[in-house]
XYZ file of N, CA and C in Angstrom:
303
model
N 12.761 8.909 1.782
C 11.668 8.059 1.364
C 12.246 6.839 0.687
N 11.723 5.676 1.048
C 12.058 4.459 0.322
C 10.861 3.521 0.358
N 10.798 2.696 -0.666
C 9.745 1.698 -0.773
C 10.429 0.366 -1.051
N 10.121 -0.612 -0.231
C 10.689 -1.939 -0.407
C 9.550 -2.931 -0.539
N 9.758 -3.970 -1.334
C 8.733 -4.994 -1.460
C 9.354 -6.373 -1.299
N 8.532 -7.276 -0.786
C 8.983 -8.643 -0.537
C 7.808 -9.582 -0.792
N 8.033 -10.564 -1.655
C 6.979 -11.536 -1.941
C 7.239 -12.797 -1.121
N 6.162 -13.404 -0.647
C 6.292 -14.632 0.133
C 6.867 -15.748 -0.739
N 7.387 -16.772 -0.117
C 8.013 -17.871 -0.863
C 7.048 -18.547 -1.822
N 5.779 -18.635 -1.447
C 4.788 -19.260 -2.330
C 4.225 -18.290 -3.372
N 4.652 -17.023 -3.317
C 4.222 -16.024 -4.297
C 2.814 -15.518 -4.107
N 2.182 -15.848 -2.989
C 0.780 -15.475 -2.791
C 0.587 -14.148 -2.061
N 1.623 -13.680 -1.355
C 1.474 -12.436 -0.583
C 2.643 -11.502 -0.876
N 2.315 -10.269 -1.187
C 3.319 -9.238 -1.425
C 3.222 -8.204 -0.314
N 4.344 -7.954 0.351
C 4.409 -6.932 1.395
C 5.198 -5.749 0.870
N 4.614 -4.565 0.975
C 5.256 -3.323 0.547
C 5.472 -2.468 1.790
N 6.727 -2.090 2.034
C 7.076 -1.281 3.195
C 7.440 0.123 2.709
N 6.747 1.128 3.237
C 7.009 2.524 2.887
C 7.699 3.178 4.088
N 8.864 3.758 3.827
C 9.626 4.422 4.897
C 9.736 5.911 4.589
N 9.519 6.734 5.602
C 9.618 8.183 5.425
C 8.318 8.766 4.903
N 8.441 9.738 4.012
C 7.275 10.433 3.461
C 6.635 9.597 2.358
N 5.327 9.426 2.441
C 4.559 8.726 1.413
C 3.784 9.803 0.668
N 4.388 10.307 -0.405
C 3.793 11.396 -1.167
C 4.092 11.187 -2.649
N 3.820 12.191 -3.472
C 3.963 12.032 -4.920
C 5.380 11.633 -5.320
N 6.358 11.998 -4.551
C 7.734 11.641 -4.863
C 7.984 10.145 -4.868
N 7.115 9.381 -4.227
C 7.282 7.931 -4.191
C 6.359 7.203 -5.163
N 5.691 7.953 -6.037
C 4.709 7.372 -6.947
C 5.288 6.241 -7.799
N 6.326 6.501 -8.551
C 6.863 5.484 -9.458
C 7.469 4.308 -8.696
N 8.151 4.578 -7.625
C 8.760 3.512 -6.827
C 7.684 2.614 -6.229
N 6.594 3.209 -5.763
C 5.496 2.431 -5.187
C 4.854 1.553 -6.262
N 4.609 2.112 -7.432
C 4.016 1.314 -8.524
C 4.932 0.174 -8.934
N 6.217 0.464 -9.038
C 7.179 -0.580 -9.390
C 7.178 -1.719 -8.369
N 6.902 -1.393 -7.120
C 6.929 -2.387 -6.052
C 5.900 -3.497 -6.253
N 4.797 -3.200 -6.947
C 3.794 -4.244 -7.167
C 3.590 -4.604 -8.637
N 3.991 -3.760 -9.565
C 3.779 -4.062 -10.983
C 4.867 -4.935 -11.589
N 5.988 -5.077 -10.929
C 7.116 -5.790 -11.516
C 6.994 -7.309 -11.435
N 5.969 -7.808 -10.751
C 5.809 -9.248 -10.597
C 4.964 -9.824 -11.729
N 5.454 -10.906 -12.316
C 4.749 -11.548 -13.426
C 3.421 -12.128 -12.964
N 3.451 -12.826 -11.835
C 2.245 -13.430 -11.280
C 1.662 -12.476 -10.245
N 0.385 -12.195 -10.355
C -0.274 -11.293 -9.411
C -0.523 -12.051 -8.110
N -0.015 -11.541 -6.984
C -0.239 -12.199 -5.690
C -1.717 -12.199 -5.305
N -2.081 -13.074 -4.390
C -3.466 -13.143 -3.918
C -3.770 -12.064 -2.886
N -2.751 -11.657 -2.129
C -2.974 -10.634 -1.109
C -1.790 -9.678 -1.045
N -2.097 -8.483 -0.557
C -1.100 -7.417 -0.445
C -1.139 -6.856 0.966
N 0.034 -6.533 1.483
C 0.140 -5.868 2.772
C 0.978 -4.617 2.560
N 0.451 -3.467 2.945
C 1.197 -2.213 2.889
C 1.549 -1.861 4.328
N 2.839 -1.959 4.643
C 3.321 -1.723 6.005
C 3.782 -0.266 6.127
N 3.090 0.489 6.976
C 3.378 1.914 7.151
C 4.052 2.198 8.492
N 4.689 1.203 9.067
C 5.317 1.356 10.377
C 6.310 2.511 10.407
N 7.072 2.683 9.333
C 8.095 3.728 9.292
C 7.688 4.915 8.418
N 6.387 5.034 8.140
C 5.886 6.153 7.348
C 5.628 7.333 8.271
N 6.248 8.457 7.953
C 6.132 9.637 8.814
C 5.089 10.635 8.327
N 4.702 10.533 7.064
C 3.792 11.523 6.473
C 3.070 10.873 5.304
N 1.814 11.238 5.112
C 1.031 10.733 3.989
C 0.166 11.868 3.466
N 0.130 12.028 2.137
C -0.727 13.069 1.564
C -1.760 12.442 0.631
N -2.527 13.272 -0.057
C -3.610 12.775 -0.905
C -3.095 11.948 -2.084
N -1.906 12.234 -2.572
C -1.384 11.424 -3.677
C -1.080 10.003 -3.188
N -0.695 9.843 -1.931
C -0.482 8.510 -1.365
C -1.800 7.746 -1.294
N -2.877 8.442 -0.963
C -4.192 7.802 -0.967
C -4.536 7.317 -2.372
N -4.224 8.137 -3.361
C -4.447 7.738 -4.747
C -3.619 6.519 -5.124
N -2.389 6.451 -4.635
C -1.532 5.298 -4.922
C -2.096 4.029 -4.300
N -2.677 4.142 -3.112
C -3.309 2.979 -2.492
C -4.505 2.520 -3.320
N -5.252 3.462 -3.866
C -6.387 3.101 -4.727
C -5.914 2.414 -6.012
N -4.813 2.886 -6.583
C -4.257 2.238 -7.773
C -3.820 0.810 -7.464
N -3.218 0.607 -6.300
C -2.833 -0.742 -5.887
C -4.077 -1.616 -5.752
N -5.116 -1.086 -5.146
C -6.367 -1.846 -4.970
C -6.944 -2.244 -6.320
N -6.948 -1.333 -7.280
C -7.434 -1.651 -8.628
C -6.579 -2.736 -9.269
N -5.274 -2.603 -9.151
C -4.342 -3.593 -9.700
C -4.587 -4.972 -9.090
N -4.914 -4.991 -7.799
C -5.100 -6.246 -7.075
C -6.456 -6.896 -7.343
N -7.363 -6.183 -7.995
C -8.658 -6.774 -8.316
C -9.862 -6.003 -7.839
N -9.668 -4.778 -7.383
C -10.800 -3.934 -6.982
C -11.522 -4.448 -5.751
N -12.843 -4.546 -5.847
C -13.663 -4.952 -4.701
C -13.328 -6.358 -4.204
N -12.842 -7.214 -5.084
C -12.502 -8.581 -4.702
C -11.078 -8.716 -4.160
N -10.354 -7.622 -4.120
C -8.949 -7.681 -3.710
C -8.799 -7.812 -2.200
N -7.652 -8.324 -1.807
C -7.303 -8.397 -0.395
C -6.066 -7.531 -0.182
N -6.294 -6.297 0.286
C -5.210 -5.356 0.545
C -5.333 -4.892 1.995
N -4.289 -5.133 2.764
C -4.267 -4.713 4.165
C -3.261 -3.589 4.336
N -3.630 -2.606 5.149
C -2.726 -1.510 5.515
C -2.440 -1.699 7.006
N -1.171 -1.897 7.347
C -0.825 -2.240 8.724
C 0.201 -1.271 9.312
N 0.228 -1.231 10.631
C 1.241 -0.514 11.408
C 1.294 0.990 11.176
N 0.168 1.612 10.877
C 0.190 3.063 10.659
C 0.190 3.788 12.003
N 0.906 4.910 12.058
C 0.919 5.706 13.282
C -0.398 6.478 13.396
N -0.592 7.165 14.495
C -1.877 7.826 14.743
C -2.204 8.901 13.706
N -1.207 9.652 13.241
C -1.460 10.696 12.235
C -1.886 10.084 10.908
N -1.200 9.059 10.482
C -1.533 8.391 9.223
C -2.890 7.703 9.342
N -3.132 7.065 10.466
C -4.418 6.389 10.681
C -5.577 7.395 10.621
N -5.355 8.615 11.144
C -6.381 9.660 11.113
C -6.699 10.052 9.664
N -5.669 10.184 8.836
C -5.865 10.514 7.422
C -6.670 9.415 6.736
N -6.332 8.161 7.017
C -7.054 7.030 6.419
C -8.516 7.013 6.878
N -8.757 7.324 8.140
C -10.121 7.326 8.671
C -10.959 8.460 8.087
N -10.375 9.656 8.025
C -11.090 10.807 7.458
C -11.468 10.545 6.001
N -10.614 9.834 5.296
C -10.831 9.528 3.880
C -11.724 8.315 3.672
N -12.212 7.726 4.759
C -13.062 6.526 4.711
C -12.386 5.334 4.046
N -11.076 5.272 4.140
C -10.352 4.152 3.538
C -10.577 2.862 4.313
N -11.094 2.961 5.528
C -11.405 1.751 6.278
C -12.560 0.977 5.637
N -13.292 1.632 4.724
C -14.361 0.956 3.972
C -13.791 0.187 2.783
N -12.595 0.564 2.328
C -11.991 -0.048 1.147
C -10.862 -1.018 1.468
N -10.223 -0.811 2.617
C -9.044 -1.590 2.993
C -9.219 -2.151 4.402
N -8.549 -3.249 4.647
C -8.449 -3.786 6.000
C -7.307 -3.007 6.662
N -7.612 -2.156 7.623
C -6.612 -1.313 8.264
C -6.410 -1.773 9.702
N -5.170 -2.095 10.034
C -4.876 -2.534 11.409
C -3.587 -1.920 11.897
């Protein structure tokens, strides 16, 4: 499991890439990926292209990111999820809270 983050040159977009298992073991690393920036970006992208597994604690971490980003007014996109991860997001109705592609 690894979590990497990259902010755009203008500081407006933060991309977080989760590789491997997205579970409670990645909780602190995931939080550090977005809390360490002094200026809060305008938009967030969570790239799950290399995520092999996601559990309920990962769903909770996505909700914490959404709250950090501004709640209902936030712009958080979840991209590149495989079919298993996408199914978990759909069952959890996360498509109502996040832009999932």
